Amino acid sequence: MGVNSNRVEDFSSHDDNNHACYETTINIPNQTNPTLMSELPNTNPCLEIHHVCLPPKRSTFEKLKNRLSEIFFPDNPLHKFKNQTFLKKFVLALQFFFPVFQWGPNYSLNLLRSDLISGLTIASLAIPQGISYAKLANLPPIIGLYSSFVPPLIYSILGSSRHLAVGPVSIASLVMGTMLSEVVSPTQQPILYLKLAFTATFFAGVFQASLGFLRLGFVIDFLSKATLIGFMAGAAVIVSLQQLKGLLGMVHFTNQMQLIPVLSSVLKYRHEWSWQTILMGFSFLFFLLASRQISARKPKLFWISAAAPLMSVFLSTIIVFAIKPTSRQIPIIGYLPKGLNPPSSNMLYFNGSFLALAIKTGIVSGILALTEGIAVGRTFAAIDNYQVDGNKEMMAIGLMNMAGSCSSCYVTTGSFSRSAVNYNAGAKTALSNIVMASAVLVTLLFLMPLFHYTPTVILGAIIITAVIGLIDYQAAFRLWKVDKLDFLACMSSFFGVLFVSVPLGLAISVGVSVFKILLHVTRPNTAVLGNIPGTQIYQSLGRYKDAQRIPSFIILSIESPIYFANSTYIQERINRWVREEEERVKANNEREIKYVILDMTTISSIDTSGTELLGELRKTMERKSLQLVLTNPAANVTEKLDESKVLESFGSQGLYLTVGEAVADITSSWKDQP
């Protein structure tokens, strides 16, 4: 019995108003050789064979518009504006650009009580950390407090996260301090160093805001989770070792950030160790770590770890004030000026030989700050079941850094430790950042003389306590179990930071991540499929033990798009699969292969190299007396195959909607097979 062979529509007849495909019912008779039919999967007496349709025709402009919309506006941010009055659109626009107008009109005293408590709680952590992280960036301690005042105010207006606590962070401080101090000495050229720090902050903000405005947030996705785990762990080790200078009371210390020079410096100048500093430093370090452990085990006692740094500062200051040791025995911070942030726009460095250094430092520290801030914001948004707009966060963080660079601040972002405290303290809105900034303001105006006798060793203890949580060995272990390439990227980042440098370690890890992407693109997974008995489902023979080969067929699947970068590999791999299958058939005295079915379900896109590949494969199979059959191509793949005229060459039995329909329709046409 003959069958309807019209498998593919007359594509030339398609237009926007006439692109429907209709089902054709095919009766599969029992005239086919019984022996052969017993070896084939079960088929229904009445089988529906579906046409493979072309998508509706669109102009080049329509295609480009749709593609750009998918790339830059996957969340369709303007959908709320449809069918709204002008006044409503104006209000929505205000809420879109200034999220404070979303929660501000409905603000209540109950929310204020929660935000007030959480804001004061994170202020107790932000003040000592701000002073400490400024030291990590080789900046005057007062800059850390300035950076804890202006940026949080701006973020509270522009940011979309309810729990993100903004201020200086360890990683961005470390990177900025490392990159700038490699070229400019913060002790010999303090004014130039300060100018470059503010300029780097400005360019970090410009870069961050540009990514958000142009909706290019996917750029930071090249810093994979595995990369950041290794980078942060390596940076935490280096930062902790750098604090040995303060904990041991040393005067001379290396400016390098690698593991070996730091340890060598500790041992070389061991005659400078001060027992008074060691005793005080490690005593408070133990106290801080113990409070952190208590809060980790009992989350309700979060306030203990939050208050511990400020308590340590006050206690150590009282002790030093009481005993008044010499600066050699226990160094102190000394004089800190009172008052608000002085303007620093006149200190921005826009010309000269160090401009490239400022731009490079700004971009690198800006990427890290942005990655950390968005990751922290999304983490707590997921816990509290609300959405954080990544692009708006980029613009908010970028604008606050641009404004901060003009008000004596350096790079800031959302801190995980402070945000966790903010969340646990019950923060409800971004007003907690305003409360924190107000507390910092009071400190700047009235309390700065209290920090005169604060020992610098306590700053090192606070930094070590903060960064030690960045070493996530359990996450590294999970990477090893799940994905060895991710683990390699993690370790490359970790050891690169330890033994090479912080920027190069980051570059190495990004390179490994990009290599992984290229490896997946250029060497995609391929598999031979078999039928699950009693169904029309076809799955990998290597994955499902009960999947069965179909006599006279080899069914292949490619799990990636087909591009110029992998087309040669795919061609070679398919030819190898066919050769190996023919050898297996011959060795087992089975039916010879007649059809090669390529399941295109997982091929999401194709380029001109891919279309040429399919055309060449069809010719190669014909020379071997085999027929290549395509099943279930995606809409854009079908369209490109049609436009390249490759589709026409496959004929009536060369294109099907499913593998099951292809096998059933082809086998139904076999009559009286020997």
Short mmCIF file of C-alpha atoms in Angstrom, two decimals, residues 99-333:
data_model
loop_
_atom_site.label_atom_id
_atom_site.label_comp_id
_atom_site.label_asym_id
_atom_site.label_seq_id
_atom_site.Cartn_x
_atom_site.Cartn_y
_atom_site.Cartn_z
CA PRO A 99 11.85 52.33 43.47
CA VAL A 100 11.45 54.44 46.61
CA PHE A 101 8.10 55.55 45.12
CA GLN A 102 6.94 51.94 45.19
CA TRP A 103 7.23 51.39 48.93
CA GLY A 104 7.26 55.01 50.13
CA PRO A 105 3.52 55.84 49.77
CA ASN A 106 2.53 52.76 51.80
CA TYR A 107 5.14 53.17 54.51
CA SER A 108 3.93 52.72 58.10
CA LEU A 109 5.16 53.01 61.68
CA ASN A 110 5.44 49.23 61.95
CA LEU A 111 7.83 49.21 59.00
CA LEU A 112 9.74 52.13 60.50
CA ARG A 113 10.23 50.25 63.77
CA SER A 114 11.73 47.26 61.92
CA ASP A 115 13.93 49.39 59.67
CA LEU A 116 15.12 51.50 62.61
CA ILE A 117 16.29 48.44 64.56
CA SER A 118 17.96 46.84 61.52
CA GLY A 119 19.56 50.13 60.45
CA LEU A 120 21.14 50.74 63.85
CA THR A 121 22.26 47.11 63.99
CA ILE A 122 24.11 47.23 60.66
CA ALA A 123 25.55 50.63 61.59
CA SER A 124 27.31 48.96 64.51
CA LEU A 125 28.93 46.66 61.96
CA ALA A 126 29.42 49.20 59.17
CA ILE A 127 31.43 51.72 61.20
CA PRO A 128 34.31 49.42 62.24
CA GLN A 129 34.23 47.58 58.89
CA GLY A 130 34.33 50.87 56.97
CA ILE A 131 37.48 51.95 58.82
CA SER A 132 39.03 48.48 58.39
CA TYR A 133 38.28 48.11 54.67
CA ALA A 134 39.70 51.56 53.93
CA LYS A 135 42.93 50.29 55.48
CA LEU A 136 42.70 47.25 53.20
CA ALA A 137 42.51 49.59 50.18
CA ASN A 138 45.52 51.56 51.53
CA LEU A 139 43.29 54.60 52.06
CA PRO A 140 42.90 56.84 55.14
CA PRO A 141 40.44 55.28 57.65
CA ILE A 142 38.10 58.27 57.38
CA ILE A 143 37.45 57.42 53.70
CA GLY A 144 35.81 54.18 54.82
CA LEU A 145 33.33 56.13 56.95
CA TYR A 146 32.67 58.62 54.16
CA SER A 147 31.90 55.62 51.91
CA SER A 148 29.39 54.35 54.46
CA PHE A 149 27.41 57.61 54.38
CA VAL A 150 26.71 58.93 50.85
CA PRO A 151 26.33 55.68 48.81
CA PRO A 152 23.69 54.12 51.12
CA LEU A 153 21.56 57.28 50.84
CA ILE A 154 21.63 57.15 47.03
CA TYR A 155 20.96 53.42 46.93
CA SER A 156 17.92 53.75 49.18
CA ILE A 157 16.31 55.90 46.48
CA LEU A 158 17.45 54.02 43.36
CA GLY A 159 17.89 50.42 44.54
CA SER A 160 15.26 47.69 44.27
CA SER A 161 16.51 45.39 47.06
CA ARG A 162 14.91 45.65 50.48
CA HIS A 163 17.79 44.02 52.34
CA LEU A 164 20.99 45.07 50.59
CA ALA A 165 23.25 46.91 53.05
CA VAL A 166 25.58 49.17 51.08
CA GLY A 167 29.15 50.16 51.93
CA PRO A 168 32.79 49.19 51.40
CA VAL A 169 33.51 45.46 50.90
CA SER A 170 36.64 43.43 51.32
CA ILE A 171 37.12 42.09 47.77
CA ALA A 172 36.72 45.40 45.95
CA SER A 173 38.93 47.09 48.58
CA LEU A 174 41.61 44.45 48.14
CA VAL A 175 41.58 44.66 44.34
CA MET A 176 41.71 48.45 44.30
CA GLY A 177 44.48 48.55 46.89
CA THR A 178 46.51 45.90 45.09
CA MET A 179 46.22 47.30 41.57
CA LEU A 180 46.92 50.91 42.52
CA SER A 181 49.75 50.22 44.99
CA GLU A 182 51.62 48.16 42.38
CA VAL A 183 52.25 51.41 40.48
CA VAL A 184 51.77 54.25 42.99
CA SER A 185 52.93 54.11 46.61
CA PRO A 186 50.17 55.13 49.07
CA THR A 187 52.80 56.25 51.60
CA GLN A 188 55.20 58.12 49.30
CA GLN A 189 52.54 59.64 47.00
CA PRO A 190 49.39 59.77 49.16
CA ILE A 191 47.66 62.61 47.27
CA LEU A 192 48.16 60.97 43.86
CA TYR A 193 47.04 57.64 45.27
CA LEU A 194 43.88 59.23 46.66
CA LYS A 195 43.16 60.91 43.31
CA LEU A 196 43.53 57.59 41.49
CA ALA A 197 41.26 55.85 44.01
CA PHE A 198 38.49 58.42 43.47
CA THR A 199 39.00 58.30 39.70
CA ALA A 200 38.88 54.50 39.67
CA THR A 201 35.64 54.71 41.67
CA PHE A 202 34.20 57.12 39.11
CA PHE A 203 35.03 54.83 36.19
CA ALA A 204 33.71 51.84 38.12
CA GLY A 205 30.42 53.69 38.48
CA VAL A 206 30.34 54.70 34.81
CA PHE A 207 30.99 51.11 33.76
CA GLN A 208 28.35 49.71 36.14
CA ALA A 209 25.68 52.26 35.18
CA SER A 210 26.42 51.74 31.48
CA LEU A 211 25.91 48.00 31.79
CA GLY A 212 22.55 48.61 33.41
CA PHE A 213 21.43 51.36 31.02
CA LEU A 214 22.44 49.36 27.93
CA ARG A 215 21.07 46.16 29.55
CA LEU A 216 24.38 44.36 29.13
CA GLY A 217 24.30 42.59 32.45
CA PHE A 218 25.18 39.29 30.81
CA VAL A 219 28.77 40.57 30.65
CA ILE A 220 29.27 39.87 34.35
CA ASP A 221 27.96 36.32 33.86
CA PHE A 222 31.45 35.40 32.64
CA LEU A 223 32.37 35.47 36.33
CA SER A 224 30.83 32.08 37.01
CA LYS A 225 29.90 30.83 40.45
CA ALA A 226 32.85 28.45 40.39
CA THR A 227 35.22 31.28 39.49
CA LEU A 228 33.97 33.49 42.30
CA ILE A 229 34.21 30.69 44.88
CA GLY A 230 37.90 30.18 44.10
CA PHE A 231 38.66 33.88 43.72
CA MET A 232 37.04 34.87 47.01
CA ALA A 233 38.70 32.02 48.89
CA GLY A 234 42.12 32.97 47.51
CA ALA A 235 41.53 36.64 48.22
CA ALA A 236 40.40 35.80 51.77
CA VAL A 237 43.63 33.89 52.42
CA ILE A 238 45.77 36.72 51.04
CA VAL A 239 43.83 39.36 52.96
CA SER A 240 44.13 37.39 56.19
CA LEU A 241 47.87 36.91 55.75
CA GLN A 242 48.30 40.61 55.01
CA GLN A 243 46.77 41.38 58.41
CA LEU A 244 49.65 39.57 60.10
CA LYS A 245 51.55 42.85 59.85
CA GLY A 246 49.09 44.47 62.25
CA LEU A 247 48.47 41.40 64.40
CA LEU A 248 52.19 40.86 64.97
CA GLY A 249 53.00 44.56 65.38
CA MET A 250 55.45 44.64 62.46
CA VAL A 251 56.78 47.86 60.93
CA HIS A 252 58.32 46.55 57.72
CA PHE A 253 56.22 44.38 55.45
CA THR A 254 56.08 43.45 51.78
CA ASN A 255 53.82 45.35 49.39
CA GLN A 256 53.31 42.21 47.31
CA MET A 257 50.09 40.21 47.63
CA GLN A 258 51.33 36.71 46.75
CA LEU A 259 51.51 33.91 49.31
CA ILE A 260 55.27 33.31 49.29
CA PRO A 261 56.40 36.97 49.60
CA VAL A 262 53.94 37.54 52.46
CA LEU A 263 55.10 34.50 54.44
CA SER A 264 58.74 35.34 53.71
CA SER A 265 58.20 38.86 55.01
CA VAL A 266 56.59 37.56 58.22
CA LEU A 267 59.59 35.35 58.93
CA LYS A 268 62.24 37.83 57.75
CA TYR A 269 61.11 40.56 60.16
CA ARG A 270 60.17 38.34 63.08
CA HIS A 271 62.44 40.41 65.31
CA GLU A 272 59.82 43.20 65.00
CA TRP A 273 57.05 41.12 66.53
CA SER A 274 55.47 42.82 69.54
CA TRP A 275 54.06 40.60 72.27
CA GLN A 276 51.65 43.31 73.44
CA THR A 277 50.15 43.62 69.96
CA ILE A 278 50.05 39.84 69.52
CA LEU A 279 48.26 39.38 72.83
CA MET A 280 45.65 42.04 72.13
CA GLY A 281 45.18 41.12 68.47
CA PHE A 282 44.68 37.40 68.90
CA SER A 283 42.53 37.87 72.01
CA PHE A 284 40.05 40.04 70.12
CA LEU A 285 40.32 37.80 67.05
CA PHE A 286 39.26 34.86 69.19
CA PHE A 287 36.40 36.94 70.63
CA LEU A 288 35.19 37.95 67.15
CA LEU A 289 35.38 34.41 65.77
CA ALA A 290 33.58 33.03 68.81
CA SER A 291 30.75 35.55 68.44
CA ARG A 292 30.49 34.70 64.76
CA GLN A 293 30.24 31.00 65.59
CA ILE A 294 27.54 31.62 68.22
CA SER A 295 25.42 33.58 65.72
CA ALA A 296 25.95 30.92 63.04
CA ARG A 297 24.71 28.15 65.31
CA LYS A 298 21.81 30.19 66.74
CA PRO A 299 20.50 32.63 64.09
CA LYS A 300 18.27 34.36 66.64
CA LEU A 301 21.46 35.61 68.30
CA PHE A 302 22.59 37.37 65.10
CA TRP A 303 23.04 40.59 67.06
CA ILE A 304 26.04 39.13 68.90
CA SER A 305 28.20 38.87 65.77
CA ALA A 306 26.79 42.19 64.52
CA ALA A 307 27.73 44.08 67.68
CA ALA A 308 31.03 42.29 68.29
CA PRO A 309 33.20 44.44 65.93
CA LEU A 310 32.01 47.74 67.43
CA MET A 311 32.30 46.33 70.93
CA SER A 312 35.85 45.22 70.14
CA VAL A 313 36.70 48.71 68.91
CA PHE A 314 35.36 50.35 72.07
CA LEU A 315 36.99 47.86 74.45
CA SER A 316 40.36 47.96 72.73
CA THR A 317 40.22 51.76 72.61
CA ILE A 318 39.51 51.93 76.34
CA ILE A 319 42.36 49.53 77.09
CA VAL A 320 44.86 51.48 74.98
CA PHE A 321 43.69 54.79 76.46
CA ALA A 322 44.14 53.39 79.97
CA ILE A 323 47.62 51.91 79.56
CA LYS A 324 48.86 54.42 76.95
CA PRO A 325 51.48 52.18 75.35
CA THR A 326 54.10 53.51 72.95
CA SER A 327 53.33 53.52 69.23
CA ARG A 328 55.94 50.80 68.83
CA GLN A 329 54.17 48.49 71.26
CA ILE A 330 50.58 48.98 70.03
CA PRO A 331 50.10 51.33 67.03
CA ILE A 332 46.90 53.42 67.05
CA ILE A 333 44.78 55.08 64.35
#
